[in-house]
mmCIF file of C-alpha atoms in Angstrom:
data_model
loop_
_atom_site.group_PDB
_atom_site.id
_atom_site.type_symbol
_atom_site.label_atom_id
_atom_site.label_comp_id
_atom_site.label_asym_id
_atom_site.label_seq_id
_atom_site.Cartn_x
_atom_site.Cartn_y
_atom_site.Cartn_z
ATOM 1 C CA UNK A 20 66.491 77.414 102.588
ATOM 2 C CA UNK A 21 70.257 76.871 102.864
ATOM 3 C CA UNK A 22 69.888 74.700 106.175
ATOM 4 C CA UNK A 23 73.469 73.280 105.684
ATOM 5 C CA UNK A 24 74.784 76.538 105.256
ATOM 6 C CA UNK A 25 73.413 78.481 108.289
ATOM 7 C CA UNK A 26 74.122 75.498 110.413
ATOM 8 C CA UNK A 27 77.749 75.826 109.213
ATOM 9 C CA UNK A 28 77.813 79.203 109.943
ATOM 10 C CA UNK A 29 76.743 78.947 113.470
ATOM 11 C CA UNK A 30 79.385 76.571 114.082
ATOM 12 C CA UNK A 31 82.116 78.610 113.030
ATOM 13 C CA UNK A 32 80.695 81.439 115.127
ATOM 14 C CA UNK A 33 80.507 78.792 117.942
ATOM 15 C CA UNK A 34 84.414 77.952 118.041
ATOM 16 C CA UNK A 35 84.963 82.073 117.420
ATOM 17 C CA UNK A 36 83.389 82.103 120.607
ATOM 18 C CA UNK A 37 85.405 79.622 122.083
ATOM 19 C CA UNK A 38 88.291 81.796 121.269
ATOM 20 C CA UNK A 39 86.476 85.128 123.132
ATOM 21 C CA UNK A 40 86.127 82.738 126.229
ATOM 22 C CA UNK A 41 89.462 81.897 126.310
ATOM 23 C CA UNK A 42 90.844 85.851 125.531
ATOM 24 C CA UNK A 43 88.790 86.749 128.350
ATOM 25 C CA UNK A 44 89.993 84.263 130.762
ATOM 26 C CA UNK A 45 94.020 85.329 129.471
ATOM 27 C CA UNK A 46 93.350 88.857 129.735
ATOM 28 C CA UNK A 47 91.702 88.201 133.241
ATOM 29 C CA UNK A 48 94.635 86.430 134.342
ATOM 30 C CA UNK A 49 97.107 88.729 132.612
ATOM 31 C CA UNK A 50 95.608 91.747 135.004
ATOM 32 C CA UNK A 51 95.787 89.268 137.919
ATOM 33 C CA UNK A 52 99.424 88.963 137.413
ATOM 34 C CA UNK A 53 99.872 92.555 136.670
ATOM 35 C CA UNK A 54 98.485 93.581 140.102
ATOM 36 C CA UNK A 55 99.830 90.870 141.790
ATOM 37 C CA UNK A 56 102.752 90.721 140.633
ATOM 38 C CA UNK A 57 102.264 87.017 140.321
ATOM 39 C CA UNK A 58 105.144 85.152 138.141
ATOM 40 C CA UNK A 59 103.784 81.921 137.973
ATOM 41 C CA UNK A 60 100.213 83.416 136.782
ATOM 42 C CA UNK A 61 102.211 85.152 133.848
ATOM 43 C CA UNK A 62 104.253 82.700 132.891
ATOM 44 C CA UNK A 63 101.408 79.570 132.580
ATOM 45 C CA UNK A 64 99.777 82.198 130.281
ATOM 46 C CA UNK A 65 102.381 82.634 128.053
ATOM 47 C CA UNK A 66 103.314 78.620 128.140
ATOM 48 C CA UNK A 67 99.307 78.304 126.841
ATOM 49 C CA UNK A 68 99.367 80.078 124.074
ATOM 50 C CA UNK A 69 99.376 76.752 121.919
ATOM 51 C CA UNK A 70 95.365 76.525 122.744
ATOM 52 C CA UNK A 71 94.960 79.772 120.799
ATOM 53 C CA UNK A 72 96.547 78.304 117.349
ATOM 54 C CA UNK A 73 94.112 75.649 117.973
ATOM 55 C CA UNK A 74 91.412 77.372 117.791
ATOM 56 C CA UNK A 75 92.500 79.720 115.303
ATOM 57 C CA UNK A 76 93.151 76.625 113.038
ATOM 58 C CA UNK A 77 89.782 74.929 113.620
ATOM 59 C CA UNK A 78 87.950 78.393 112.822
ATOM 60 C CA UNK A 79 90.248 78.937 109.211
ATOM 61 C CA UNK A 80 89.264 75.449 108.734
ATOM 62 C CA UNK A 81 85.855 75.947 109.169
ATOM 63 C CA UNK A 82 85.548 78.942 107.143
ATOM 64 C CA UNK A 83 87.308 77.396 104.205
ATOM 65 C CA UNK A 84 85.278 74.501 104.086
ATOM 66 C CA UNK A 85 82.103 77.306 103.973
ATOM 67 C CA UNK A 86 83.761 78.379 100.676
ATOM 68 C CA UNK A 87 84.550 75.456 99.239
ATOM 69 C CA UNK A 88 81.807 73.270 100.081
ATOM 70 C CA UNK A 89 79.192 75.751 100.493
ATOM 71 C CA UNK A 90 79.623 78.005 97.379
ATOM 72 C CA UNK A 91 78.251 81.131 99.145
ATOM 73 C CA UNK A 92 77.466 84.282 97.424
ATOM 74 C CA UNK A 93 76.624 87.650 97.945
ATOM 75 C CA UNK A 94 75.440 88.260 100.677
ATOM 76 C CA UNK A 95 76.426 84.809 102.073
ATOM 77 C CA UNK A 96 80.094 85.292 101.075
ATOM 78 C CA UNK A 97 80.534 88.323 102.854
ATOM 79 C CA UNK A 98 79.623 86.713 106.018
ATOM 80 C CA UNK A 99 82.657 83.573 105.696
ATOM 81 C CA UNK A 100 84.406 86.663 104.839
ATOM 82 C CA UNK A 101 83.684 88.213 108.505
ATOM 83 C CA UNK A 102 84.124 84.987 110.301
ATOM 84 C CA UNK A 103 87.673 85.399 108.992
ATOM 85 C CA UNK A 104 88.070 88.968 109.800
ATOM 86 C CA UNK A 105 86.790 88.572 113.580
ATOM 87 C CA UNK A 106 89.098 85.049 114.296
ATOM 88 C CA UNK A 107 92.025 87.805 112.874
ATOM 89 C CA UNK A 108 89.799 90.386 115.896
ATOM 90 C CA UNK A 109 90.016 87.858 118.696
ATOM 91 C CA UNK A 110 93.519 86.636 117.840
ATOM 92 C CA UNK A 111 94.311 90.061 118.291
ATOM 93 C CA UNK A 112 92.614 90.618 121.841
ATOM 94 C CA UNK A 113 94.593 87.378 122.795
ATOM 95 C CA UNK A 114 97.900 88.932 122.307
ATOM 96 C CA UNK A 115 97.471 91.981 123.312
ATOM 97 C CA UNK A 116 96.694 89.836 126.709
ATOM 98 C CA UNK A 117 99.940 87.856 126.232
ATOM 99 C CA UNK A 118 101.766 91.366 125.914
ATOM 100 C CA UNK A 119 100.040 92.422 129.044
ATOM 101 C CA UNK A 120 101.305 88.983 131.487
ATOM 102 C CA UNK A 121 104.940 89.774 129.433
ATOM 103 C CA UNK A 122 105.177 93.065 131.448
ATOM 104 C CA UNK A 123 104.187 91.545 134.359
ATOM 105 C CA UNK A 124 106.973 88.653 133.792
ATOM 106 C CA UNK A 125 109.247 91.407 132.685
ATOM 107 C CA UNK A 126 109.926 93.533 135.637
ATOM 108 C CA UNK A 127 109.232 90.568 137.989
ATOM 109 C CA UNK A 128 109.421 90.601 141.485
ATOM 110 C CA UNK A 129 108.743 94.199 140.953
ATOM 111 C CA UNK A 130 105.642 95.629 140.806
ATOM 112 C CA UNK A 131 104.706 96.999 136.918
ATOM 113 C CA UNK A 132 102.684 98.900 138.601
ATOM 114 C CA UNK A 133 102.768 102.562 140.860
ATOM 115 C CA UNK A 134 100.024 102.516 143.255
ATOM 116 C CA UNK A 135 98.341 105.585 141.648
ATOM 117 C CA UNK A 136 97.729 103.806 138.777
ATOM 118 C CA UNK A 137 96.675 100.074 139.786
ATOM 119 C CA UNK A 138 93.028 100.902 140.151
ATOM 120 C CA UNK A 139 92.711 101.970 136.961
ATOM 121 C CA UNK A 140 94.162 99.310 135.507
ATOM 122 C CA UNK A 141 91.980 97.091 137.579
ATOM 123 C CA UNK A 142 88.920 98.750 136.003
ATOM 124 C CA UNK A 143 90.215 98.228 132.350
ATOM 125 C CA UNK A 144 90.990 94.724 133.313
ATOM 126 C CA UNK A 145 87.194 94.204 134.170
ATOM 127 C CA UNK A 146 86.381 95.925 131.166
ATOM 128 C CA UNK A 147 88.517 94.080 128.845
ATOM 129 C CA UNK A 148 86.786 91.004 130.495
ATOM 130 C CA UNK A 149 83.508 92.145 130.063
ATOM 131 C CA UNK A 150 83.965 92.967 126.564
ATOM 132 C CA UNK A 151 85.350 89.687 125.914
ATOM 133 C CA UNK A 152 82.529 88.100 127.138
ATOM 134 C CA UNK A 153 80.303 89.998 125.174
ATOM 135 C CA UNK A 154 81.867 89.482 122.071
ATOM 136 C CA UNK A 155 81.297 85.732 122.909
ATOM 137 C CA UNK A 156 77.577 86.482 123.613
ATOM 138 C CA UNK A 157 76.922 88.198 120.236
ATOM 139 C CA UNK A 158 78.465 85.873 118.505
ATOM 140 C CA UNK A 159 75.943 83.058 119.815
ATOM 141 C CA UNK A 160 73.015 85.098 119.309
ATOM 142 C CA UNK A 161 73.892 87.409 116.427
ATOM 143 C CA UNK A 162 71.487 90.264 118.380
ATOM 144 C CA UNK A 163 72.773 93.205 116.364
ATOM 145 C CA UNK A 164 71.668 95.456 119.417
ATOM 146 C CA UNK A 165 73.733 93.794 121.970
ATOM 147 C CA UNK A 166 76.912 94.254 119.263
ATOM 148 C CA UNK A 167 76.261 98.078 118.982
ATOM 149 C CA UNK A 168 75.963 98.111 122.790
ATOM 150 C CA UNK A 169 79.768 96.748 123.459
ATOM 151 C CA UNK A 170 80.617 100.127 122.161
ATOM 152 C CA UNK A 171 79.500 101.469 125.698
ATOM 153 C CA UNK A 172 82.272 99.495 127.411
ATOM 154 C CA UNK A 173 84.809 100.769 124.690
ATOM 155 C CA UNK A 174 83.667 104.281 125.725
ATOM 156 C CA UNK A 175 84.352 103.839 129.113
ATOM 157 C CA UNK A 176 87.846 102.202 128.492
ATOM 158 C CA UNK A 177 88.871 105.442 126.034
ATOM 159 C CA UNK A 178 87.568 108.186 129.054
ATOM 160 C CA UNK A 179 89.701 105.986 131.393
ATOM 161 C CA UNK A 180 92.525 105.753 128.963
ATOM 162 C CA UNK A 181 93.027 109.327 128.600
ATOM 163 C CA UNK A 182 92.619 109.558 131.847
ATOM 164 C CA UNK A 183 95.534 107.959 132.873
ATOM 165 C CA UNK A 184 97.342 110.308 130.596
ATOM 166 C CA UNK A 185 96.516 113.069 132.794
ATOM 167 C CA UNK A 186 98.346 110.886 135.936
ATOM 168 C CA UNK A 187 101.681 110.503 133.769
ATOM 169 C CA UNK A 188 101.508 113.637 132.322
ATOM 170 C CA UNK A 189 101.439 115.173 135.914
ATOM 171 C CA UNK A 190 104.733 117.282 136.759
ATOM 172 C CA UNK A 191 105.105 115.237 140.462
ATOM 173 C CA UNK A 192 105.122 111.815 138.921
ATOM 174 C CA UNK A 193 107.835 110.650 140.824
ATOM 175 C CA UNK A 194 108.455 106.999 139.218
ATOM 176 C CA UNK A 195 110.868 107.951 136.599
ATOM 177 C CA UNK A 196 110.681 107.404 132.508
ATOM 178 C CA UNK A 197 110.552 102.973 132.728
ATOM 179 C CA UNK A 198 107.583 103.100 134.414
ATOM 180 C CA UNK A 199 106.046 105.917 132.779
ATOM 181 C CA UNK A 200 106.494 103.715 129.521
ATOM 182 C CA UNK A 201 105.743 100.433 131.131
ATOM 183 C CA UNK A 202 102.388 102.427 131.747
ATOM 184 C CA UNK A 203 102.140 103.980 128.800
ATOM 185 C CA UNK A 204 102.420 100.575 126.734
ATOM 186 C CA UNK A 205 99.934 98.358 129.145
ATOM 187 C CA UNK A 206 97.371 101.275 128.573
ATOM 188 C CA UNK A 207 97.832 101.017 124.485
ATOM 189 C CA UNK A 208 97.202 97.451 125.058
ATOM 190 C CA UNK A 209 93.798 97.579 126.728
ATOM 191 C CA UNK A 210 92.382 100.592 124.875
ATOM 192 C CA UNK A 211 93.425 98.362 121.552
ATOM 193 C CA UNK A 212 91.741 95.033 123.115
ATOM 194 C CA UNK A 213 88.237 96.989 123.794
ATOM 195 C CA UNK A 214 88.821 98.628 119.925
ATOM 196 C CA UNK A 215 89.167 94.801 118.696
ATOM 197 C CA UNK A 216 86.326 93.363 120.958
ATOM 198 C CA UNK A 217 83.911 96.021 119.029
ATOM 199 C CA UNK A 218 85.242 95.459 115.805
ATOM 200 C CA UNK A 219 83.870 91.808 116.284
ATOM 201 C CA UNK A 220 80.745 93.389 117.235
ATOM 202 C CA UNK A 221 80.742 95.677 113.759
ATOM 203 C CA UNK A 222 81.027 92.387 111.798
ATOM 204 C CA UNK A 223 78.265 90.521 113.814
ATOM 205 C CA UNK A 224 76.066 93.152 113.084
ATOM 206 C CA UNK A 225 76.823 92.146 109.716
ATOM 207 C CA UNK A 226 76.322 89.029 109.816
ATOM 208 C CA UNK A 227 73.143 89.377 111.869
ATOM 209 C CA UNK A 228 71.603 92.427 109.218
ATOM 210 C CA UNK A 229 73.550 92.372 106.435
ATOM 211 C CA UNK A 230 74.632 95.699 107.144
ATOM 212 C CA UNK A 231 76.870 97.846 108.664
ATOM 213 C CA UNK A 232 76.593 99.553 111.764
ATOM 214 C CA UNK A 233 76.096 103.333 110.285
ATOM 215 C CA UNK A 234 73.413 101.657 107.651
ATOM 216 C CA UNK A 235 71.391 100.760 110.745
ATOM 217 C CA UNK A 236 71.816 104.036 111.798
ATOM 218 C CA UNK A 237 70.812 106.073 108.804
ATOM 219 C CA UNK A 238 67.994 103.319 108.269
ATOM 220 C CA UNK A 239 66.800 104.180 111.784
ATOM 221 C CA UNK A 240 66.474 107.848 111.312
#
């Protein structure tokens, strides 16, 4: 049994979870200030972002010390390999959130936002929390099932992606090319957060099964 090992592991998934708490929470706030409009939201986001590096540095730290102390192989190396990969995930989903409060700083004490398009930015916002959160959760209790599931969420951020396509894309949108990109751009950066969030979930599988999501799959029919 490689006690030491596994414990190590679940330790580095631990503070990779720490990091999903704390994407959610940004990304929560970043839609806050979005809607809001809310300056001093956006700007205390984008003041925090040392916590981040912190625990970006205690999970590479982590993982090396799996690899050098550890000597994992196989099967075993693969999975440092992941915990890598999804801290690279989550950093990801945390700037995407930064990117999201920097619009809202940006055209400050303006509204980013048209009206027809704030509720469905409010929905991806909950979303992108959700998602967040359930990266977190998998990551605890490496249920392979509940990773394939965040997919679902990702799903339902695409249909309401492309959805808000058909709004810009509409001959009557009266709000002129800057906020047809400043849409355009805040959209990218929630459909990418949800593709991030399920990429974690792809590698947890991993880690949970040693293999990949479409194995399952073809080892289920």
């Amino acid at each position: 049994m490689r006690t030491v090992y596994h414990e190590q592991l679940a330790d580095l998934n631990r503070t990779l979870g720490d990091m999903c708490e704390l994407t959610g929470a940004t990304m929560e706030h970043a839609t806050q200030a979005l809607l809001q409009a809310d300056l001093g939201v956006a700007e205390q986001l984008l003041a925090d972002r040392e916590r981040m590096s912190v625990f970006a540095a205690e999970a590479e730290d982590k993982a090396f010390k799996l690899l050098a102390l550890q000597a994992p192989v196989a099967g075993e190396l693969r999975e440092v390999v992941s915990g890598f990969q999804i801290a690279a995930d989550i950093d990801r989903m945390y700037e995407l959130a930064l990117h999201v409060a920097k619009v809202a700083r940006l055209r400050h004490p303006e509204p980013a936002l048209p009206e027809e398009v704030r509720g469905y930015f409010a929905e991806m916002g909950r979303l992108a929390v959700r998602l967040a959160h359930g990266a977190h959760g998998v990551l605890d209790t490496l249920d392979a099932e509940a990773a394939l599931a965040l997919g679902a969420d990702d799903d339902a951020m695409d249909d309401l992606h492309r959805h808000l396509f058909s709004v810009l894309m509409d001959r009557e949108w009266p709000h002129g090319v800057a906020a047809a990109v400043d849409v355009t751009l805040l959209g990218r950066y929630y459909e990418r957060f949800a593709d991030h969030a399920v990429a974690v979930g792809r590698r947890v599988v991993f880690q949970a099964t040693g293999k990949t999501p479409e194995q399952l799959l073809q080892a289920a029919d």
